mmCIF file of C-alpha atoms and ligand atoms in Angstrom:
data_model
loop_
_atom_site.group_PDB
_atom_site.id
_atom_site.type_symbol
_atom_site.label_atom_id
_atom_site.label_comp_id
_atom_site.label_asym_id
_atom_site.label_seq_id
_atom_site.Cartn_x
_atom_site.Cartn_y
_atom_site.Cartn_z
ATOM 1 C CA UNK A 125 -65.445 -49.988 46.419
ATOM 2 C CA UNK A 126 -62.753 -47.036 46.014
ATOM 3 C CA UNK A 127 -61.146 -46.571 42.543
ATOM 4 C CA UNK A 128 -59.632 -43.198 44.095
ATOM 5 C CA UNK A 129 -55.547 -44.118 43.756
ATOM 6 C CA UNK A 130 -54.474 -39.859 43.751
ATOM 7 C CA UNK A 131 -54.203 -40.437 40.158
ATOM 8 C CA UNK A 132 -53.035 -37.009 39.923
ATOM 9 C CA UNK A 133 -49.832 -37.935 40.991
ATOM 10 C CA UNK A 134 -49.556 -40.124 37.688
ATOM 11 C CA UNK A 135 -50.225 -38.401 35.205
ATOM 12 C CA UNK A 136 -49.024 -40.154 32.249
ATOM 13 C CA UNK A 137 -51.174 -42.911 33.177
ATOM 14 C CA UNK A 138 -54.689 -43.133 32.320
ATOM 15 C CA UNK A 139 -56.597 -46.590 33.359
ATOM 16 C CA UNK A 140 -60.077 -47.392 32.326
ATOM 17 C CA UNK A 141 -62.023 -47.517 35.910
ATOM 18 C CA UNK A 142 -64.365 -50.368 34.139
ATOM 19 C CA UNK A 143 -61.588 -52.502 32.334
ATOM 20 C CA UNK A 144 -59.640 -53.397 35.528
ATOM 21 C CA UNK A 145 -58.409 -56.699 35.958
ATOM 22 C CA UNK A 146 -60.851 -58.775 38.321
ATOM 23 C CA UNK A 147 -57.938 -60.912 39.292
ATOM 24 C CA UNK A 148 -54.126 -59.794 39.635
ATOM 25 C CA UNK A 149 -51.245 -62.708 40.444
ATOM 26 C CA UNK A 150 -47.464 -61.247 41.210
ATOM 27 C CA UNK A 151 -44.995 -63.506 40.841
ATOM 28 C CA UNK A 152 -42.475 -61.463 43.170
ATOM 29 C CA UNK A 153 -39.028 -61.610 42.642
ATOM 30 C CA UNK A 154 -35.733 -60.029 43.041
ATOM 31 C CA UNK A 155 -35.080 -59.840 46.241
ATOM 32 C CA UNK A 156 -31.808 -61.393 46.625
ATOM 33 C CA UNK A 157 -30.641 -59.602 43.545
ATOM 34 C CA UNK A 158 -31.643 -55.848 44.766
ATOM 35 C CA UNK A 159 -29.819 -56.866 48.058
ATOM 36 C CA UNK A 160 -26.798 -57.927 46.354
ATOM 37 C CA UNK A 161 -26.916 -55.046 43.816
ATOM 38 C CA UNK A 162 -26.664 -52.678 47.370
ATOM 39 C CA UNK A 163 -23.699 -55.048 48.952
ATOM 40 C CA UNK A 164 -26.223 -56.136 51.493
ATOM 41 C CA UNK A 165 -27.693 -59.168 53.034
ATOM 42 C CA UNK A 166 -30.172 -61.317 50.881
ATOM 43 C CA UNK A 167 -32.677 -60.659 54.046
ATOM 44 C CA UNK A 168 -32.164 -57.109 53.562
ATOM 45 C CA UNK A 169 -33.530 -57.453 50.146
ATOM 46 C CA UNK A 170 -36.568 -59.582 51.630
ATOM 47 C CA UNK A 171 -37.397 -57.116 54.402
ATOM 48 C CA UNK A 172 -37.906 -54.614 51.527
ATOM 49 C CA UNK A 173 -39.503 -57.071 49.593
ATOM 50 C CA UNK A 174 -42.179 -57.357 52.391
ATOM 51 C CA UNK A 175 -42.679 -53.365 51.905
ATOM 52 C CA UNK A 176 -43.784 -53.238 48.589
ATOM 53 C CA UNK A 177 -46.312 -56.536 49.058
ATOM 54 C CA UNK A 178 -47.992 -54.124 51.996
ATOM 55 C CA UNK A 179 -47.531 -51.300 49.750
ATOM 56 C CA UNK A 180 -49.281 -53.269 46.856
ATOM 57 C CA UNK A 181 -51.882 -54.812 48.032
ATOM 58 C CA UNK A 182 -52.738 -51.067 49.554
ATOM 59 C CA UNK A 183 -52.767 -50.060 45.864
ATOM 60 C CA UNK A 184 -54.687 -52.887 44.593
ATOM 61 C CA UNK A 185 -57.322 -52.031 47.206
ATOM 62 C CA UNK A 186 -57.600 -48.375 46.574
ATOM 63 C CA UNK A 187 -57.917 -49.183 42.966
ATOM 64 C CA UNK A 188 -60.717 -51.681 43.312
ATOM 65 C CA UNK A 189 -58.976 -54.943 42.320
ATOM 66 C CA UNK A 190 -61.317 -57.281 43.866
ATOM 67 C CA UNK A 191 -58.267 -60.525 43.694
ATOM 68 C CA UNK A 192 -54.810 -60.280 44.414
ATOM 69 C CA UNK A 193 -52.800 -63.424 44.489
ATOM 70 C CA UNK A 194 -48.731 -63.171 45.402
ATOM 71 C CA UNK A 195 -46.348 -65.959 45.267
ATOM 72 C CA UNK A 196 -44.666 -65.752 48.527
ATOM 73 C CA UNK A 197 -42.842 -68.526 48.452
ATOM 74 C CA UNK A 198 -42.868 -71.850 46.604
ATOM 75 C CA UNK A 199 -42.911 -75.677 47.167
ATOM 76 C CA UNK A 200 -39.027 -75.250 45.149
ATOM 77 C CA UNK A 201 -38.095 -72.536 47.741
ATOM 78 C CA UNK A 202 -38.062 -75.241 50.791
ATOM 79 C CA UNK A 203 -34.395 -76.028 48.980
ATOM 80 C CA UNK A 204 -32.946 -72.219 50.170
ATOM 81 C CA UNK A 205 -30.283 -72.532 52.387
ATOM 82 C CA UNK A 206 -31.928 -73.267 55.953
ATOM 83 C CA UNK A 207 -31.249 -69.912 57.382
ATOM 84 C CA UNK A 208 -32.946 -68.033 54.459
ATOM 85 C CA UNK A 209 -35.870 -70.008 54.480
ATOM 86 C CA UNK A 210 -35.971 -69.612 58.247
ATOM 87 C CA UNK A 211 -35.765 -65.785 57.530
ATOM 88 C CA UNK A 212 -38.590 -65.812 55.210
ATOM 89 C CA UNK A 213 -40.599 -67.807 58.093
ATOM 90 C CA UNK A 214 -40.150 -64.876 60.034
ATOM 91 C CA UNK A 215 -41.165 -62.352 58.412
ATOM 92 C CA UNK A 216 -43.752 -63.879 57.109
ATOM 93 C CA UNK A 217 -45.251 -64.841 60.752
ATOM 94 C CA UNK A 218 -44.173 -61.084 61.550
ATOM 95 C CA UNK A 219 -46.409 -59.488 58.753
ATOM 96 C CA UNK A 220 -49.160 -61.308 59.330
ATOM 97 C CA UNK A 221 -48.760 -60.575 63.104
ATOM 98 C CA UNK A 222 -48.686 -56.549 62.584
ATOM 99 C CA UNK A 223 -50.911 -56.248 59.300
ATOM 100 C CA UNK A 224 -54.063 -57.702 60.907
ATOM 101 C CA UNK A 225 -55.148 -54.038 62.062
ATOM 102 C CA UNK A 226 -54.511 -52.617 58.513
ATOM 103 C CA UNK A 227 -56.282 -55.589 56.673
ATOM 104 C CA UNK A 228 -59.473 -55.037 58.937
ATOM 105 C CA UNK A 229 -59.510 -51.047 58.240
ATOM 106 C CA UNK A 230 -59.211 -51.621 54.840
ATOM 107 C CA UNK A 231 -61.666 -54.609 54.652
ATOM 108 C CA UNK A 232 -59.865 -57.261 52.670
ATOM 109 C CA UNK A 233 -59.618 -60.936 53.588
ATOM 110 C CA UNK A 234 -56.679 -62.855 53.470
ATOM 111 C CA UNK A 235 -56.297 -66.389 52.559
ATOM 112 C CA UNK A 236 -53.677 -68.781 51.901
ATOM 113 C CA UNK A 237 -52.932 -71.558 49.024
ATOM 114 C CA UNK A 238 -50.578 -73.701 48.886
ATOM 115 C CA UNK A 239 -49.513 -77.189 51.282
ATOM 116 C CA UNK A 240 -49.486 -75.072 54.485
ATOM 117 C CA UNK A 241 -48.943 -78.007 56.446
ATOM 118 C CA UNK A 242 -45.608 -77.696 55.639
ATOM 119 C CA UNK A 243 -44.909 -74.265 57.216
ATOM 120 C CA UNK A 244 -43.828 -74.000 61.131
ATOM 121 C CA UNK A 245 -46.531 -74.117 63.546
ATOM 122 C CA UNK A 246 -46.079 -70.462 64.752
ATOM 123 C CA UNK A 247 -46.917 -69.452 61.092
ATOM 124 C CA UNK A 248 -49.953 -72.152 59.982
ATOM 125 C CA UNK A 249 -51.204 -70.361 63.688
ATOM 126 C CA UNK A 250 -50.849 -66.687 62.873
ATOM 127 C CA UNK A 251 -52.416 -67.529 59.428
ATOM 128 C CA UNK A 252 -55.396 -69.837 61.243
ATOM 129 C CA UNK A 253 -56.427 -66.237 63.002
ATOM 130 C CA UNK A 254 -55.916 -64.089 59.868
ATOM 131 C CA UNK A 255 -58.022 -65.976 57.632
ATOM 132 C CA UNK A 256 -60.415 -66.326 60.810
ATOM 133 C CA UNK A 257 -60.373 -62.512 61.702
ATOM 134 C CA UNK A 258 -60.639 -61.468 58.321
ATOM 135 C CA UNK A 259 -63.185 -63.973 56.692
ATOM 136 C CA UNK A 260 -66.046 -61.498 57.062
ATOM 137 C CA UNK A 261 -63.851 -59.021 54.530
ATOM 138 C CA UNK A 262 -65.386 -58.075 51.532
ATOM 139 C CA UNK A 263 -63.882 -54.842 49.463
ATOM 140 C CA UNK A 264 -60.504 -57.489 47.978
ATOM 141 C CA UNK A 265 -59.141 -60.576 48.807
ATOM 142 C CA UNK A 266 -55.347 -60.964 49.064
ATOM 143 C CA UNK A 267 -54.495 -64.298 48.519
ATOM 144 C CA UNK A 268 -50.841 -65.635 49.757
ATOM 145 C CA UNK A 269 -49.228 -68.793 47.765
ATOM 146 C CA UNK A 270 -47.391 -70.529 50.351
ATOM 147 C CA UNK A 271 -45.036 -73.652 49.703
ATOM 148 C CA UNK A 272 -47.399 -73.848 46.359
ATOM 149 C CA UNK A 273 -46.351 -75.443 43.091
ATOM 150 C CA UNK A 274 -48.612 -75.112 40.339
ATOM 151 C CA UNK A 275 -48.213 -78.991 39.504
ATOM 152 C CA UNK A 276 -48.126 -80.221 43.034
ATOM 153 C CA UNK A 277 -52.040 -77.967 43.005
ATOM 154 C CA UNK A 278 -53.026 -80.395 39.562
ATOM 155 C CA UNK A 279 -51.631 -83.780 41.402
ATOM 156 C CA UNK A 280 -53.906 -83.333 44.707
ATOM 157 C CA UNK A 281 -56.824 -82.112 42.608
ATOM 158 C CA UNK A 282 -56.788 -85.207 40.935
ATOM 159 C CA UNK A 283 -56.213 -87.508 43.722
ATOM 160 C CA UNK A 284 -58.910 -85.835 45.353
ATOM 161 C CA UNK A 285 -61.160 -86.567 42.208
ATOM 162 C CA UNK A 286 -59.958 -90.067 42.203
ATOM 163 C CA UNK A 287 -61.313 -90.467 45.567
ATOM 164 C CA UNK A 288 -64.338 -88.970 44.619
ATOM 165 C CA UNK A 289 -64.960 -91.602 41.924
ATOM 166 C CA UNK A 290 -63.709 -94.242 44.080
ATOM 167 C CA UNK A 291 -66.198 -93.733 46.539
ATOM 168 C CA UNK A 292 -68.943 -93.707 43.887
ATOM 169 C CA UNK A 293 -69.785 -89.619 44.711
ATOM 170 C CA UNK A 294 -68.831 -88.644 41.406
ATOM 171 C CA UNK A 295 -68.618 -90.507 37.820
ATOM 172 C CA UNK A 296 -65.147 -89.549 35.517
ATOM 173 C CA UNK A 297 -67.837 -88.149 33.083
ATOM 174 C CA UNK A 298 -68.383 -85.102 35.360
ATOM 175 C CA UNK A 299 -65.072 -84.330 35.598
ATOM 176 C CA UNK A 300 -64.676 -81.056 33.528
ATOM 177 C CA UNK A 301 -62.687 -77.999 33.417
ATOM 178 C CA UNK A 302 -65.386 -76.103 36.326
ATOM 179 C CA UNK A 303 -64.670 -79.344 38.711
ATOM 180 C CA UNK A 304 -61.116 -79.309 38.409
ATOM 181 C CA UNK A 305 -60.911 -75.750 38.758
ATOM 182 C CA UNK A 306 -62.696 -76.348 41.880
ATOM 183 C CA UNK A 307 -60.942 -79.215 43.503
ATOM 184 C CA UNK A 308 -57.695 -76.629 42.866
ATOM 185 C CA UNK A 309 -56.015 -74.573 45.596
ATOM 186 C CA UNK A 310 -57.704 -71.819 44.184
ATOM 187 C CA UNK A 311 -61.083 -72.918 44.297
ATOM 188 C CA UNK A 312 -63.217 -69.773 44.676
ATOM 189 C CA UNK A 313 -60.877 -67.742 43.256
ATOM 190 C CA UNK A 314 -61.895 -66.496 39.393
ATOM 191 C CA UNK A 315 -59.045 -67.221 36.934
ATOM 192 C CA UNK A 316 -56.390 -64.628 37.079
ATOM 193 C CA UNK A 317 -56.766 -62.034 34.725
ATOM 194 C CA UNK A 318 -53.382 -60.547 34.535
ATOM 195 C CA UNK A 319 -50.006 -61.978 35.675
ATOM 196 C CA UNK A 320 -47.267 -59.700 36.632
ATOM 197 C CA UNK A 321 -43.437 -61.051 37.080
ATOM 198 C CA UNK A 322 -40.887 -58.876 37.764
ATOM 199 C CA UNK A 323 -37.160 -58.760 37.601
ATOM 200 C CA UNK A 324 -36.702 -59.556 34.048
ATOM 201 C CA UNK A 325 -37.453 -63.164 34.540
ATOM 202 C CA UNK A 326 -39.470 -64.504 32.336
ATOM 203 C CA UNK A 327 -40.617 -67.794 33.635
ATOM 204 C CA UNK A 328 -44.098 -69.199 34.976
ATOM 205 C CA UNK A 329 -41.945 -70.956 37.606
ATOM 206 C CA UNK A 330 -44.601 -73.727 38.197
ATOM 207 C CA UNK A 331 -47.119 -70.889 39.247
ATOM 208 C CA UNK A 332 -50.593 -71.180 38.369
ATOM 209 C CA UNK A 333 -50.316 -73.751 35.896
ATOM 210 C CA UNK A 334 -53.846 -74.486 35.162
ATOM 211 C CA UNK A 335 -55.052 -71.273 35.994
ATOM 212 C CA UNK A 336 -53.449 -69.254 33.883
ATOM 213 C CA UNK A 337 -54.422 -70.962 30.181
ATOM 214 C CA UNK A 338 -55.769 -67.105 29.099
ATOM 215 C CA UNK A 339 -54.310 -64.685 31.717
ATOM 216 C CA UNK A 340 -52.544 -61.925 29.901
ATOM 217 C CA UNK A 341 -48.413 -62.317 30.932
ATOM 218 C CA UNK A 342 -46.842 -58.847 31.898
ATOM 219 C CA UNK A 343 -42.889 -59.117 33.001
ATOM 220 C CA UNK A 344 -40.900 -56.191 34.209
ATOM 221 C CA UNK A 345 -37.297 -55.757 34.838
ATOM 222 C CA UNK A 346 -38.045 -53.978 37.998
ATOM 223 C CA UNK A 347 -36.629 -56.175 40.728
ATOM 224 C CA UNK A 348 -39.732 -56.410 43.762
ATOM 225 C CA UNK A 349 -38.079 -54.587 46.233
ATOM 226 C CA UNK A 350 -38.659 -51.378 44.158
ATOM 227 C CA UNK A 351 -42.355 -52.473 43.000
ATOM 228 C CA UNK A 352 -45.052 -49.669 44.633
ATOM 229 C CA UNK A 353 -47.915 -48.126 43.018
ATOM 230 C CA UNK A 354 -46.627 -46.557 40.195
ATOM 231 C CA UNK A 355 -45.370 -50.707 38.671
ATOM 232 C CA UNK A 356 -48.624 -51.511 39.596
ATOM 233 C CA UNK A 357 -50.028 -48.954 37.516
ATOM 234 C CA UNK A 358 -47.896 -49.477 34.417
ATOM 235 C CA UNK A 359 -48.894 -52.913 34.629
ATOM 236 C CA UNK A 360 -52.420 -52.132 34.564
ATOM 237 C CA UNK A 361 -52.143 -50.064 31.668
ATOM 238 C CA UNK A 362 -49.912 -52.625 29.461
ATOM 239 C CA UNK A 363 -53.154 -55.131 30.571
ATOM 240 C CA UNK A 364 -55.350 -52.791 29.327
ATOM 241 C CA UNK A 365 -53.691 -52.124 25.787
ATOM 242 C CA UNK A 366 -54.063 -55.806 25.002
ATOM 243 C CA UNK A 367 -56.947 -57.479 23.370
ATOM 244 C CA UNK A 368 -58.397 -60.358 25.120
ATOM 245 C CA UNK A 369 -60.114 -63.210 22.737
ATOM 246 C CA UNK A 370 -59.950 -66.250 24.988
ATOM 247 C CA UNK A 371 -59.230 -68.343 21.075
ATOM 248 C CA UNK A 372 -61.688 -66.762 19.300
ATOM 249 C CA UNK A 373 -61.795 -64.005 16.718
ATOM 250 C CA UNK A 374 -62.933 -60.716 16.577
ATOM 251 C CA UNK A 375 -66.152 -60.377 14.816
ATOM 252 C CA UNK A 376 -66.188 -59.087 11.911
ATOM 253 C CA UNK A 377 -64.116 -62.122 10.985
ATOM 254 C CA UNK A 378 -60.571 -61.165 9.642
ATOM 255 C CA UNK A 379 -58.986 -64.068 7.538
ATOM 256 C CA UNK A 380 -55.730 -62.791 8.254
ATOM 257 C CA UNK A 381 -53.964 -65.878 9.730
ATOM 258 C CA UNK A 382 -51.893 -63.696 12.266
ATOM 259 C CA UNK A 383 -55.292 -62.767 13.380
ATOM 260 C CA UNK A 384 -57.209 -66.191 13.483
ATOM 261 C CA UNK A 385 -54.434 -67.225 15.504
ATOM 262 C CA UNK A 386 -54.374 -67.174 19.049
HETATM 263 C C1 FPP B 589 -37.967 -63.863 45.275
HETATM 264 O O1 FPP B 589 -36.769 -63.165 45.367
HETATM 265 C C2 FPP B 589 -38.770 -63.746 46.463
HETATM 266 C C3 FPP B 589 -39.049 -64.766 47.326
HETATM 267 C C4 FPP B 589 -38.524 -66.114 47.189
HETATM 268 C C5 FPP B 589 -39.883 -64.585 48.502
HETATM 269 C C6 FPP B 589 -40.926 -63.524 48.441
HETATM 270 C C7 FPP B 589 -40.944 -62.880 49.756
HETATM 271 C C8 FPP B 589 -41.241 -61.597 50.000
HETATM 272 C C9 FPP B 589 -41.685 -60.693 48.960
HETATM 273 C C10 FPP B 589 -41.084 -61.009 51.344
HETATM 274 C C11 FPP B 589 -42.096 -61.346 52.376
HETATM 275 C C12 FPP B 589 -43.437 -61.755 51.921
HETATM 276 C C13 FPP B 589 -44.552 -61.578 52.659
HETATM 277 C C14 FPP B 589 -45.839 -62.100 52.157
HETATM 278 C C15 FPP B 589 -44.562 -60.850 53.917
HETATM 279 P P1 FPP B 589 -35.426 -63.982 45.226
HETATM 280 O O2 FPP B 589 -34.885 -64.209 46.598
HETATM 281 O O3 FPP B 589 -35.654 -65.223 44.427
HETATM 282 O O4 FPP B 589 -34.541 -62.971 44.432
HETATM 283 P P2 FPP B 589 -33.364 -63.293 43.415
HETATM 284 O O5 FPP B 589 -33.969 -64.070 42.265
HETATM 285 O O6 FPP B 589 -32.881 -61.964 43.014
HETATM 286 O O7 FPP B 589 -32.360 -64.093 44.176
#
């Protein structure tokens, strides 16, 4: 797997090849605001939006992130006006209709989460092939959150559960944190290791709810539209500056409360 971004052209940013974030999730988002910042269309600010998720998940492959996970739209984002949402339909269907060549030379599968049964037909087909012609990809895999809200994921994991024990397959007892992380959208997916949000907000937005209990939280005032390599980077290094402990301490102990705490 390549780890060969032309670093050169970044000089003032040094990653650690073997400290790279297994898993990276991108809340994207922006779009609307870099349009309006311009005095253009809200699509306009989409279209570019779609540009830098091509141009990232380039990145992310060249560096050797094996999961990338974008939220490209969520179950809240059904309540845009009708021709926005119809926009993003679009160009949605259109990417995955042109990147298929792209995603094959660079050998990364792409899968979606989220209740895709909601989508338009034209879209839950182009997606059907993509995840078909791609499912034998193994350098990264790109995952796209469609219509997915982190709590809506939690509700069918447990009805699916409930079922479960209903039908006497399963006992409540073996319910634990590995099962429901299972039963989730995201099942098969490691937990993300490094959440990125841009423009300024700094919200999980019913993302990854469950997911995300130790994933390091990186936001950026950088609006999506003008996310490429270089964010990526940044974000990268600001991950690896921080000091994972997943609740415990560093050994040796230090009784400092500010550093028993979590
Ligand atoms: C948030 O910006 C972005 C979205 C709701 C959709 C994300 C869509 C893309 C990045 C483009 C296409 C995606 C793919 C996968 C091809 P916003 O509209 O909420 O911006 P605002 O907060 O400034 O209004």
């Amino acid at each position: 797997m390549g780890t060969s971004l032309p670093l050169s052209e970044f000089p003032a940013l040094s990653l650690d090849p073997a400290r790279l974030p297994r898993h990276i999730t991108i809340v994207m988002d922006g779009n609307g605001r870099w349009a309006e910042q311009r005095g253009l269309a809200r699509s306009e600010g989409h279209r570019r939006g779609k540009d830098s998720v091509i141009a990232v998940v380039e990145a992310a492959r060249e560096l050797g992130i094996p999961y990338l996970t974008l939220f490209a739209f969520s179950s809240e984002n059904w309540q845009r006006p009708r021709a926005e949402v119809s926009f993003l339909m679009r160009l949605l269907h259109r990417y995955l209709l042109t990147e298929t060549k792209r995603l094959m030379r660079r050998n990364i599968r792409l899968i979606a989460v989220g209740d895709t049964d909601r989508l338009p037909e034209p879209v839950r087909r182009a997606l059907r092939q993509m995840e078909e012609v791609t499912a034998g990809n193994d350098a990264m895999t790109t995952a796209l959150a469609l219509s997915y809200g982190g709590r809506q994921d939690i509700v069918m994991a447990m009805r699916r559960l409930a079922r479960e024990v209903q039908a006497g397959r399963i006992t409540p007892e073996q319910i634990d944190e590995h099962l429901v992380s299972n039963t989730l959208a995201t099942a098969g997916l490691p937990d993300p290791d490094l959440l990125i949000r841009t423009s300024g907000e700094q919200r999980i937005s019913n993302f990854l709810l469950f997911q995300i209990a130790y994933t390091e939280l990186y936001f950026t005032d950088t609006l999506w539209p003008d996310f490429r390599e270089r964010e990526l980077l940044k974000a990268i290094v600001a991950y690896q500056l921080r000091e994972r402990r997943f609740g415990a301490i560093d050994s040796p102990p230090d009784h400092s409360p500010l550093r028993a705490a979590n």
